[in-house]
PDB file of C-alpha atoms in Angstrom:
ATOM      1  CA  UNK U 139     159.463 138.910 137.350  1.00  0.00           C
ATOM      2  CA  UNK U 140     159.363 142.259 135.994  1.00  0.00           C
ATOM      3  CA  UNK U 141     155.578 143.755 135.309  1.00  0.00           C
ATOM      4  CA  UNK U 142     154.508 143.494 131.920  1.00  0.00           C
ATOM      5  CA  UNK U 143     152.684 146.393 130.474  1.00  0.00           C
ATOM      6  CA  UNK U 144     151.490 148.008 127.221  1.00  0.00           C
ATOM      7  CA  UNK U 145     151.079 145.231 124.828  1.00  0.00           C
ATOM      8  CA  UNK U 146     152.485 142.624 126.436  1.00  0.00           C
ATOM      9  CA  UNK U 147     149.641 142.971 128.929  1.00  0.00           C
ATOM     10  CA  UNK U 148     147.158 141.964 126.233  1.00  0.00           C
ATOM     11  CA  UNK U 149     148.590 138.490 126.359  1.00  0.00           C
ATOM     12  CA  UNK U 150     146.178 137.712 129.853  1.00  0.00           C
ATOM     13  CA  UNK U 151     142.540 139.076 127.481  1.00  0.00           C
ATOM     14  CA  UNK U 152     143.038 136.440 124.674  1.00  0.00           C
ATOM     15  CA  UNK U 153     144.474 133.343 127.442  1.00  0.00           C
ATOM     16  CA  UNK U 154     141.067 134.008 129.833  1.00  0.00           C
ATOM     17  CA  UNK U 155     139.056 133.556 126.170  1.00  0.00           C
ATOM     18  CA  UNK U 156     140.845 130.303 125.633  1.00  0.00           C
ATOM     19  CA  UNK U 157     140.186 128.573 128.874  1.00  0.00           C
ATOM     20  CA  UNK U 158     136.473 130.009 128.968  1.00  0.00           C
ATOM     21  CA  UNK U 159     135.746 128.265 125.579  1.00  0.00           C
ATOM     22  CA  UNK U 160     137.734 125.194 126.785  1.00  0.00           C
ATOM     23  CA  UNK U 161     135.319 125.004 129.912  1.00  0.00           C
ATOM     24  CA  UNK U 162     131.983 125.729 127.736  1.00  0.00           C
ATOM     25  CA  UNK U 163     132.607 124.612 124.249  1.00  0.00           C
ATOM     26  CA  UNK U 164     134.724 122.091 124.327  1.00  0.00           C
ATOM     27  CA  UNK U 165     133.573 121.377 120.821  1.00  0.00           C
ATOM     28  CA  UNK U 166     134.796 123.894 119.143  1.00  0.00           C
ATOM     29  CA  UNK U 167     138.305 124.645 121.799  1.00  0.00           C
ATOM     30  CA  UNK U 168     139.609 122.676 123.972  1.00  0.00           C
ATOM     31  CA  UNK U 169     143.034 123.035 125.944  1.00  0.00           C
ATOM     32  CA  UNK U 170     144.347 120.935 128.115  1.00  0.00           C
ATOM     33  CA  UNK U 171     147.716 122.392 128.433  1.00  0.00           C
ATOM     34  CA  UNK U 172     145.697 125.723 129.713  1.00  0.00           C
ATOM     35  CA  UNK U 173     144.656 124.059 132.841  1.00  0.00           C
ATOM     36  CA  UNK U 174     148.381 123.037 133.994  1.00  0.00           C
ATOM     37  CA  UNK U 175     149.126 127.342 133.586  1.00  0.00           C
ATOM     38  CA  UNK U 176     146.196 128.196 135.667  1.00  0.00           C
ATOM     39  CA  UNK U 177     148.179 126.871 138.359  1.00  0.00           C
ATOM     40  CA  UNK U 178     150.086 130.070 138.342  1.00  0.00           C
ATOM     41  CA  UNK U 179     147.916 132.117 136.845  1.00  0.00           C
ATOM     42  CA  UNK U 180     146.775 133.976 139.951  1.00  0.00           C
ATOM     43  CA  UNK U 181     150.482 135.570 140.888  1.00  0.00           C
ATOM     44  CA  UNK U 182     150.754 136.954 137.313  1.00  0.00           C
ATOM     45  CA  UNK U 183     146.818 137.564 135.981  1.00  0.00           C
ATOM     46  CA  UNK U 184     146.728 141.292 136.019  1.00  0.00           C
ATOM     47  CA  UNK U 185     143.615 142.943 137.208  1.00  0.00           C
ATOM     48  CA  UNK U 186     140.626 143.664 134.090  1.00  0.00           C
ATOM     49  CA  UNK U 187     137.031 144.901 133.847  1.00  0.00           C
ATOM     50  CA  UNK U 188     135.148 141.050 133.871  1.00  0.00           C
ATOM     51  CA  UNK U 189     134.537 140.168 130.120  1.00  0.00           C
ATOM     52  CA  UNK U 190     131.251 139.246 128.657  1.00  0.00           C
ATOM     53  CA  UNK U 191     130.814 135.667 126.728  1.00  0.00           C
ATOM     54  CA  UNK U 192     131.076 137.634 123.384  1.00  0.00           C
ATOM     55  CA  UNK U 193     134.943 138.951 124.478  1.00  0.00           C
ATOM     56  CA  UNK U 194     135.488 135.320 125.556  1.00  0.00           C
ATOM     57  CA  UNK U 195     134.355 133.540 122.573  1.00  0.00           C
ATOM     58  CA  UNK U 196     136.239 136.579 120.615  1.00  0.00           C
ATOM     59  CA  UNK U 197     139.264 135.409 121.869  1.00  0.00           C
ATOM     60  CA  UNK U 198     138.679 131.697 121.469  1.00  0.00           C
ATOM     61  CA  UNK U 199     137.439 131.848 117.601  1.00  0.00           C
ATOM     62  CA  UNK U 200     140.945 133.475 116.599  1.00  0.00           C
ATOM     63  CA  UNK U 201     142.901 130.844 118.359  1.00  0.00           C
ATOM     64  CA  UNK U 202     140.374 128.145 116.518  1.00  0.00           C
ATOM     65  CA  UNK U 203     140.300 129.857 113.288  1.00  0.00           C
ATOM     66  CA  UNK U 204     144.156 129.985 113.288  1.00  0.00           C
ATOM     67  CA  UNK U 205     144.767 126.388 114.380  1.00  0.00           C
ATOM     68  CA  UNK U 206     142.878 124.940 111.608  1.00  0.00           C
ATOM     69  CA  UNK U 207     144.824 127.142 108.986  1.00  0.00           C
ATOM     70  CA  UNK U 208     147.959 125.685 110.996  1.00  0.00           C
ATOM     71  CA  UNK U 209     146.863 122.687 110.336  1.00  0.00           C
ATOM     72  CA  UNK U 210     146.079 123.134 106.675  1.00  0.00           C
ATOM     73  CA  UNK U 211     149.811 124.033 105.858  1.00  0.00           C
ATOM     74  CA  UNK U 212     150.490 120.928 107.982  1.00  0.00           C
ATOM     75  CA  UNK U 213     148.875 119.207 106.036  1.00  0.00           C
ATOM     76  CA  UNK U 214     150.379 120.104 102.610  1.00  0.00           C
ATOM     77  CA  UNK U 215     153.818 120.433 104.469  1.00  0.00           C
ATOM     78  CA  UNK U 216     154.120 118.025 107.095  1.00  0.00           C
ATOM     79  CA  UNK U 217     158.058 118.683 108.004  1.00  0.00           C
ATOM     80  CA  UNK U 218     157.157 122.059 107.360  1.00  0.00           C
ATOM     81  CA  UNK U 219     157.829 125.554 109.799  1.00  0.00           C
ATOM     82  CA  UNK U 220     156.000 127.457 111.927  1.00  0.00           C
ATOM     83  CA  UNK U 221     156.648 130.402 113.275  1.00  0.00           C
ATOM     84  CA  UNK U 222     154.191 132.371 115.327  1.00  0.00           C
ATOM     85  CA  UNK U 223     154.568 135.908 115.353  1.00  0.00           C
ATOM     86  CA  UNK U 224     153.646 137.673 119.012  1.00  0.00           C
ATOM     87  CA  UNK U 225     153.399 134.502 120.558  1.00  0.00           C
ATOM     88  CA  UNK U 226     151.896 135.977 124.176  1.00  0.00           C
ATOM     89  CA  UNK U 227     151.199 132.750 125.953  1.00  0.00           C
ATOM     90  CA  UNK U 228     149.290 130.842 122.972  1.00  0.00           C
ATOM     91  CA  UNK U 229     149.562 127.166 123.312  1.00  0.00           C
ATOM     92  CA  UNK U 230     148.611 126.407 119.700  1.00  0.00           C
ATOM     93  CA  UNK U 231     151.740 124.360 118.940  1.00  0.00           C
ATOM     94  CA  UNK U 232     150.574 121.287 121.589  1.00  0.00           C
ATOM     95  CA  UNK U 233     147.430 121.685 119.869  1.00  0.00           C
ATOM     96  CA  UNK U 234     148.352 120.784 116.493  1.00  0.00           C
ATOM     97  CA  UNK U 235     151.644 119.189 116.670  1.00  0.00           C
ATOM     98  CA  UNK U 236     151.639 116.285 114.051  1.00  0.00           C
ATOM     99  CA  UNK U 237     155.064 115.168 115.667  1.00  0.00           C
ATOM    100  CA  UNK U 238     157.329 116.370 112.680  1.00  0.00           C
ATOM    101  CA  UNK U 239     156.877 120.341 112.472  1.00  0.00           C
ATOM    102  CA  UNK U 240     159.516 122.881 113.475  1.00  0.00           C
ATOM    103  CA  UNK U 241     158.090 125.607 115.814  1.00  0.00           C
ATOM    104  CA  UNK U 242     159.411 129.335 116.882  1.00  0.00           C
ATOM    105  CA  UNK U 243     157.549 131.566 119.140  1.00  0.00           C
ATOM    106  CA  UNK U 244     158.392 134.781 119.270  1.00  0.00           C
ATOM    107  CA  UNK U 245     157.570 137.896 121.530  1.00  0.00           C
ATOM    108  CA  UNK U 246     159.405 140.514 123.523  1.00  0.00           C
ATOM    109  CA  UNK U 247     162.219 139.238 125.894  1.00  0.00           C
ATOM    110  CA  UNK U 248     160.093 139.695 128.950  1.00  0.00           C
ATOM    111  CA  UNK U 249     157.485 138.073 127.350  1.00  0.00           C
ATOM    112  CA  UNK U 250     159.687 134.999 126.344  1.00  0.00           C
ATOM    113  CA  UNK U 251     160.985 134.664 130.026  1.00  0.00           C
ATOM    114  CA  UNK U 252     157.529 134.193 131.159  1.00  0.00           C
ATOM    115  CA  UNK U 253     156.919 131.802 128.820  1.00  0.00           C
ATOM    116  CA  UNK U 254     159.813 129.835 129.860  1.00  0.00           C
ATOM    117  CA  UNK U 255     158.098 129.645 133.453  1.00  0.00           C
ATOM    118  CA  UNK U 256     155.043 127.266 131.506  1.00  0.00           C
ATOM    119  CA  UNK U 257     156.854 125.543 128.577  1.00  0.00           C
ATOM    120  CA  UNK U 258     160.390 124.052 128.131  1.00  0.00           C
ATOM    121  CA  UNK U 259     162.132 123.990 124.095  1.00  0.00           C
ATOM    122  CA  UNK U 260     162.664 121.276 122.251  1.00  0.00           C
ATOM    123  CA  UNK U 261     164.596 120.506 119.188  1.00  0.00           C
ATOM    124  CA  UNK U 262     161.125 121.407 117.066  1.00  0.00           C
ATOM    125  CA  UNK U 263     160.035 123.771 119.608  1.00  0.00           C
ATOM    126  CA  UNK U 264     162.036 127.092 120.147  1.00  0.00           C
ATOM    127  CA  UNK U 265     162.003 130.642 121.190  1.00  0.00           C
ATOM    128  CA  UNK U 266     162.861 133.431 120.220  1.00  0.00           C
ATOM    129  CA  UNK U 267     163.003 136.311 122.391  1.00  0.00           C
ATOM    130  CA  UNK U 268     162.773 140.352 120.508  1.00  0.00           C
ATOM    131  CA  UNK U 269     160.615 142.389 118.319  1.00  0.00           C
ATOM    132  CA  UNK U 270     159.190 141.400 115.327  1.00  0.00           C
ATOM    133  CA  UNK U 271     160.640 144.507 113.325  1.00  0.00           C
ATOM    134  CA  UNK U 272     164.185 143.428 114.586  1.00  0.00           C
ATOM    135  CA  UNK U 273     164.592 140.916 111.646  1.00  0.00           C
ATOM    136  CA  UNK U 274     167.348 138.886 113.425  1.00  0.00           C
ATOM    137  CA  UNK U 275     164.913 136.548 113.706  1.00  0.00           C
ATOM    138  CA  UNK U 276     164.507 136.303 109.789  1.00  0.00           C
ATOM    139  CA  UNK U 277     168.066 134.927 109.594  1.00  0.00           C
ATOM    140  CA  UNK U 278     167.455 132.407 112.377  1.00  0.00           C
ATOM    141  CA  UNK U 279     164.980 131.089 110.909  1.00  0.00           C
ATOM    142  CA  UNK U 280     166.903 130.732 107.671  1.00  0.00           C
ATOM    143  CA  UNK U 281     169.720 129.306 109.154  1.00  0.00           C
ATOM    144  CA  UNK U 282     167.822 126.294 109.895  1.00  0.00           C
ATOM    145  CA  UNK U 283     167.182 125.800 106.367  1.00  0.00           C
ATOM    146  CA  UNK U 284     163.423 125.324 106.336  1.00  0.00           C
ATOM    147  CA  UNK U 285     161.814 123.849 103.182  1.00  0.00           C
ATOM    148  CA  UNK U 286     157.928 125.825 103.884  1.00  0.00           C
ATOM    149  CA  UNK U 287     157.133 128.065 105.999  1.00  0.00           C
ATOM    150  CA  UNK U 288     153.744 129.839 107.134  1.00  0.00           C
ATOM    151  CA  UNK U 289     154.134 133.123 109.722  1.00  0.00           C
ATOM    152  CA  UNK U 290     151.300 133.417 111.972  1.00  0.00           C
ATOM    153  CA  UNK U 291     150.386 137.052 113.648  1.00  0.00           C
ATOM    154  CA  UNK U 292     147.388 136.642 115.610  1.00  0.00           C
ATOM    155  CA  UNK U 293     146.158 139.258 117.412  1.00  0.00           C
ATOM    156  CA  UNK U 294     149.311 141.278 117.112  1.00  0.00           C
ATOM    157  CA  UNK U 295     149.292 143.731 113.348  1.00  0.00           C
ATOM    158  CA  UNK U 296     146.383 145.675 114.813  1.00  0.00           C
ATOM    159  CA  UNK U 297     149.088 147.420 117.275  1.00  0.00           C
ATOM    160  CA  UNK U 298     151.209 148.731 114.253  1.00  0.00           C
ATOM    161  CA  UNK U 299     151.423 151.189 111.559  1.00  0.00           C
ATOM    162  CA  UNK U 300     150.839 150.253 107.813  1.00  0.00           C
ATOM    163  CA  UNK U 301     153.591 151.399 106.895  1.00  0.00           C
ATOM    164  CA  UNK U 302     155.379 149.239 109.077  1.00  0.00           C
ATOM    165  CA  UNK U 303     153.201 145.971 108.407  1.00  0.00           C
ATOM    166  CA  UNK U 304     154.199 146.519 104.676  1.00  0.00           C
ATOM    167  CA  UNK U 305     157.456 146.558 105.099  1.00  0.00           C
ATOM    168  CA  UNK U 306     157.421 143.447 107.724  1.00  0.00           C
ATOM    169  CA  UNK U 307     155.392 141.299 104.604  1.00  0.00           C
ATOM    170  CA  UNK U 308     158.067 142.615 102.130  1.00  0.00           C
ATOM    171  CA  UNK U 309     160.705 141.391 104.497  1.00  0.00           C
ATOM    172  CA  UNK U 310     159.126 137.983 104.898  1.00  0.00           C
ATOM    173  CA  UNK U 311     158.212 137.514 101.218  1.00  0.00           C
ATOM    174  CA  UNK U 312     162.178 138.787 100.206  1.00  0.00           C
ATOM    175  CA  UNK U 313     164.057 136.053 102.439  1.00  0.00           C
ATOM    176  CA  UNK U 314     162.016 132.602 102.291  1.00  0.00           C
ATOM    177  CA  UNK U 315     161.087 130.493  99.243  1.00  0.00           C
ATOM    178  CA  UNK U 316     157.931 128.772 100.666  1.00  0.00           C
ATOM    179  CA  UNK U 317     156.022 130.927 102.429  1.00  0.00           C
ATOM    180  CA  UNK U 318     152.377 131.747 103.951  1.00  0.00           C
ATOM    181  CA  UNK U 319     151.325 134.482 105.651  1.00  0.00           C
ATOM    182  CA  UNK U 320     148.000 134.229 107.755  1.00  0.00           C
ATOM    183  CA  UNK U 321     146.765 137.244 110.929  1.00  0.00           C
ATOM    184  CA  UNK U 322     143.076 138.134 111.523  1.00  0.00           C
ATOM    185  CA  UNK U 323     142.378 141.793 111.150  1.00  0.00           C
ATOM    186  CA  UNK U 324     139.530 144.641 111.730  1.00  0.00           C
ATOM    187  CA  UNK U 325     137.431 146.753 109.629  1.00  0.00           C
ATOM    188  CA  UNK U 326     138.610 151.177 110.040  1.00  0.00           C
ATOM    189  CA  UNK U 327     134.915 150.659 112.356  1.00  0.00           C
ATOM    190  CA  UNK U 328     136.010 147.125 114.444  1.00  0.00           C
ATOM    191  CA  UNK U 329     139.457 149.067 114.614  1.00  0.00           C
ATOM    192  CA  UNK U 330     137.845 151.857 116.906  1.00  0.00           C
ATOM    193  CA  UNK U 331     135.480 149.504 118.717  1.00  0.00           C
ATOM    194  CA  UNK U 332     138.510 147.474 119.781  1.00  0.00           C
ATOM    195  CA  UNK U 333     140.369 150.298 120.883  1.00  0.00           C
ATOM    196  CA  UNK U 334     137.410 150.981 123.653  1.00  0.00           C
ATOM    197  CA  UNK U 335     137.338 147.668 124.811  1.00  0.00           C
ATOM    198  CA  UNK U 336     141.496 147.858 125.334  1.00  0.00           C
ATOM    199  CA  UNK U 337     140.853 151.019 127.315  1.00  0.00           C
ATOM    200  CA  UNK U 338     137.890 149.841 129.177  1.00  0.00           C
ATOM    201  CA  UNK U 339     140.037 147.097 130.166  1.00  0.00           C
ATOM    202  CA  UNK U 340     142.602 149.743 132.033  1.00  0.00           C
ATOM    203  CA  UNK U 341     145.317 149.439 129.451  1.00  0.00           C
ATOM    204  CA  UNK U 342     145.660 152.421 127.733  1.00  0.00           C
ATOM    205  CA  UNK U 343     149.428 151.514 126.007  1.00  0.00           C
ATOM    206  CA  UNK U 344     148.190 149.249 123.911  1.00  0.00           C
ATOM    207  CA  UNK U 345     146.069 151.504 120.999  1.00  0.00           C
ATOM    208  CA  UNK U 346     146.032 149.904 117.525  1.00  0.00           C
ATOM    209  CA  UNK U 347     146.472 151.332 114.453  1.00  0.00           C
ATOM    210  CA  UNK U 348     146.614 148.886 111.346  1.00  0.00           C
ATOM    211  CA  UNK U 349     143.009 147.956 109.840  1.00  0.00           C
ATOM    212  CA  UNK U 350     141.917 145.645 106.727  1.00  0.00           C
ATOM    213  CA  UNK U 351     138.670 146.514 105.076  1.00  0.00           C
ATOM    214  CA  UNK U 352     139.631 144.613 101.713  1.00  0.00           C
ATOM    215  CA  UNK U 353     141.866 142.060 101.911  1.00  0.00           C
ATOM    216  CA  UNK U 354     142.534 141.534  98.255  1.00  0.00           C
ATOM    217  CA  UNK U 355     142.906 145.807  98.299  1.00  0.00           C
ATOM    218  CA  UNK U 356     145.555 146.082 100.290  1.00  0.00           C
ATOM    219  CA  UNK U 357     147.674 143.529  99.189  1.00  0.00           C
ATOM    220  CA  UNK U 358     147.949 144.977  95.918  1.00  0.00           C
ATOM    221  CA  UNK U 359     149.505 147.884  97.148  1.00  0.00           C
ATOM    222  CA  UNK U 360     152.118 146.258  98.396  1.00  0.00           C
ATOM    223  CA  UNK U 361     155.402 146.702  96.407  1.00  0.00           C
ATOM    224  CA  UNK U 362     156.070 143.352  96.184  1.00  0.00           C
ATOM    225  CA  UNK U 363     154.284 140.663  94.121  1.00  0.00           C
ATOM    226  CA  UNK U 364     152.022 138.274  96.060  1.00  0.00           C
ATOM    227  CA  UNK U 365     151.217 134.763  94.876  1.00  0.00           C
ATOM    228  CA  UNK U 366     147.399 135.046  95.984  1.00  0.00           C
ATOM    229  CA  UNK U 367     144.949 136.514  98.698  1.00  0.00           C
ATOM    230  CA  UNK U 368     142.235 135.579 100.427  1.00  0.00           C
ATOM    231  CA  UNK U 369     140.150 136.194 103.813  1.00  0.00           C
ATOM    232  CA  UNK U 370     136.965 134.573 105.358  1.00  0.00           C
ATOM    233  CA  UNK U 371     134.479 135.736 108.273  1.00  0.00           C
ATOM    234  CA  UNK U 372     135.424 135.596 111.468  1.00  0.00           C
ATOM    235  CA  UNK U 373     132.906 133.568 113.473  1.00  0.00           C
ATOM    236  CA  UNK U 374     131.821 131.828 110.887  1.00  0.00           C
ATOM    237  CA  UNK U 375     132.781 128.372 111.541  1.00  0.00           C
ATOM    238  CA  UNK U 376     131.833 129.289 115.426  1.00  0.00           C
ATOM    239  CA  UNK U 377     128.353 129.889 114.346  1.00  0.00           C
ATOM    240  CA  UNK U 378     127.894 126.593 112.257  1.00  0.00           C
ATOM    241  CA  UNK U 379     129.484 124.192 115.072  1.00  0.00           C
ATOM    242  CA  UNK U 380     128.710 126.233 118.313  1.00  0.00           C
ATOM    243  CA  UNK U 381     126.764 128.803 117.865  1.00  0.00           C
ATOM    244  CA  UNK U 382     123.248 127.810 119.223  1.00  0.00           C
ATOM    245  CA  UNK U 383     124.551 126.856 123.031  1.00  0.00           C
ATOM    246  CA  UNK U 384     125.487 130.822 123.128  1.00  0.00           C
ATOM    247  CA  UNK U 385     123.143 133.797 123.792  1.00  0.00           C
ATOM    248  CA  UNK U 386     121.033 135.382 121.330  1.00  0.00           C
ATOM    249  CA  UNK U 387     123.085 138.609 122.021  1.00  0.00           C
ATOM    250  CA  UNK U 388     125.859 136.871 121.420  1.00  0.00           C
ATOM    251  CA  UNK U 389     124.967 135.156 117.824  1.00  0.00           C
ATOM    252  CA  UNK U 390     123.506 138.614 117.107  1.00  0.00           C
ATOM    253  CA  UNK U 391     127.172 140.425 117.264  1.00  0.00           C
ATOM    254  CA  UNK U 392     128.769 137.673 115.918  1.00  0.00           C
ATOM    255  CA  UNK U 393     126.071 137.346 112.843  1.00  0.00           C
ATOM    256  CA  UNK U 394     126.642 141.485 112.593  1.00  0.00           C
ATOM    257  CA  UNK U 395     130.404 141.298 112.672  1.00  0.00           C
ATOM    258  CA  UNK U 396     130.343 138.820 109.954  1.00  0.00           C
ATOM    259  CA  UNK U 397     127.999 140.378 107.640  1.00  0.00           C
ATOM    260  CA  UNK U 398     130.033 143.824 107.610  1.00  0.00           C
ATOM    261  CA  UNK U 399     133.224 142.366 107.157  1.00  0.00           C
ATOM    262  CA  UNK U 400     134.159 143.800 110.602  1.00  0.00           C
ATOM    263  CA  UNK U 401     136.509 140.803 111.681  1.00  0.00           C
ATOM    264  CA  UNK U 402     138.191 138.620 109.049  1.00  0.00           C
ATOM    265  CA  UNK U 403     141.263 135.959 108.805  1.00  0.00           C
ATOM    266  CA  UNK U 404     143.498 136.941 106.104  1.00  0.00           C
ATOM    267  CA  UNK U 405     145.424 134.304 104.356  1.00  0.00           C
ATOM    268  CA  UNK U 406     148.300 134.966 101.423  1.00  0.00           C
ATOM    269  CA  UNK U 407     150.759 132.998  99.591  1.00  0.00           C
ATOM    270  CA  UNK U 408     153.762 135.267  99.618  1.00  0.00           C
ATOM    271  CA  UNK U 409     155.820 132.982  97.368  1.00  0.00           C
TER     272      UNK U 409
END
């Protein structure tokens, strides 16, 4: 297998966070398809600085936050699409497959071909290997004639310009009918915090660029029109359903983070 590195590397941070909040707060995460790729995990974990339980739980709220907005659009679309943006080695789709939902992943070809090592396709439940600016993907997805579709980006934008995230929503919004964006996204001031931790970690290829600090803001500068916009805190659903079995440290960033907008989940109805 060839070495990953840059931002494909960041796909090991967000998978330890998973299986730490499946072990600890099973409540609020749990994963059982995680435990069958620990198996393998220690010939392809690369080495990184031990996190702390706020880095963990960091990881684990986006993966919660974003499988209960999957399953919102499920819910309203149950035939509907899916197609996850930077996929890395999420396992959301066994977590909230309602047995009728068409699935893509998509991530870099070397990413893809270690994916393939852990999961198999299906006829709902494809790959696609390339980048997400090479919009090839866009017409597969088409081709398939999908009635609604919501993109998900999670932990990906931040590694991007603006520019380019603008012209990736204008892209999206141009070519489907039905369709939902949702990502999570930093503050300018979480933007440069998170680029320390990256480094710290020993991967210094992966700096991000693209912030959010309003939401609503920067969707109306988009040359496109938008149906509507709208973003919520972070951690807190974490905080109302597990938030007292963590540290008092912990609460305390988490509390912080919320209160200056620092981390947010951004949701929009492109069309």
């Amino acid at each position: 297998m060839d070495k990953l590195n840059g931002i494909s590397e960041t796909l090991f941070i967000p998978l330890a966070g998973r299986i730490y909040a499946s072990e600890r707060f099973p409540e609020l995460f749990y994963d059982k398809r995680l435990y069958e790729l620990r198996i393998k995990l220690p010939e392809i974990e690369p080495d990184f600085p031990k996190q702390n339980e706020y880095t963990y739980l960091a990881s684990a709220c986006r993966s919660f936050n974003l499988d209960n907005e999957v399953k919102q659009f499920i819910k309203r679309f149950p035939e509907g699409t899916v197609v996850n943006l930077g996929a890395g080695l999420e396992t959301s789709f066994f977590r909230v497959d309602n047995g009728k939902i068409s699935w893509f992943d998509l991530d870099l070809p070397e990413v893809i071909e270690l994916r393939k090592r852990f999961f198999d396709e299906t006829d709902r439940y494809k790959f696609i290997p390339g980048s997400i600016f090479d919009f090839s993907w866009v017409e597969k997805i088409i081709s398939t004639d999908p009635k609604a579709i919501l993109i998900v980006a999670s932990g990906l934008l931040y590694y991007f310009t603006k520019d380019s995230i603008i012209n990736l929503i204008c892209v999206i919004k141009n070519n489907f009918k039905v369709c939902e964006l949702v990502f999570d996204a930093v503050c300018k001031n979480g933007l440069k915090r998170s680029n320390r931790f990256v480094k710290k970690s020993g991967n210094s290829e992966a700096t991000m660029y693209f912030y959010v600090n309003d939401a609503v803001k920067f969707f109306d500068k988009i040359p496109c029109n938008i149906q509507s916009v709208d973003s919520y805190p972070f951690y807190e659903k974490f905080l109302k359903i597990s938030g007292k079995k963590c540290s008092l440290k912990t609460q305390l960033i988490m509390k912080i983070s919320d209160l200056f907008n620092m981390v947010k989940i951004v949701r929009a109805k492109l069309n």
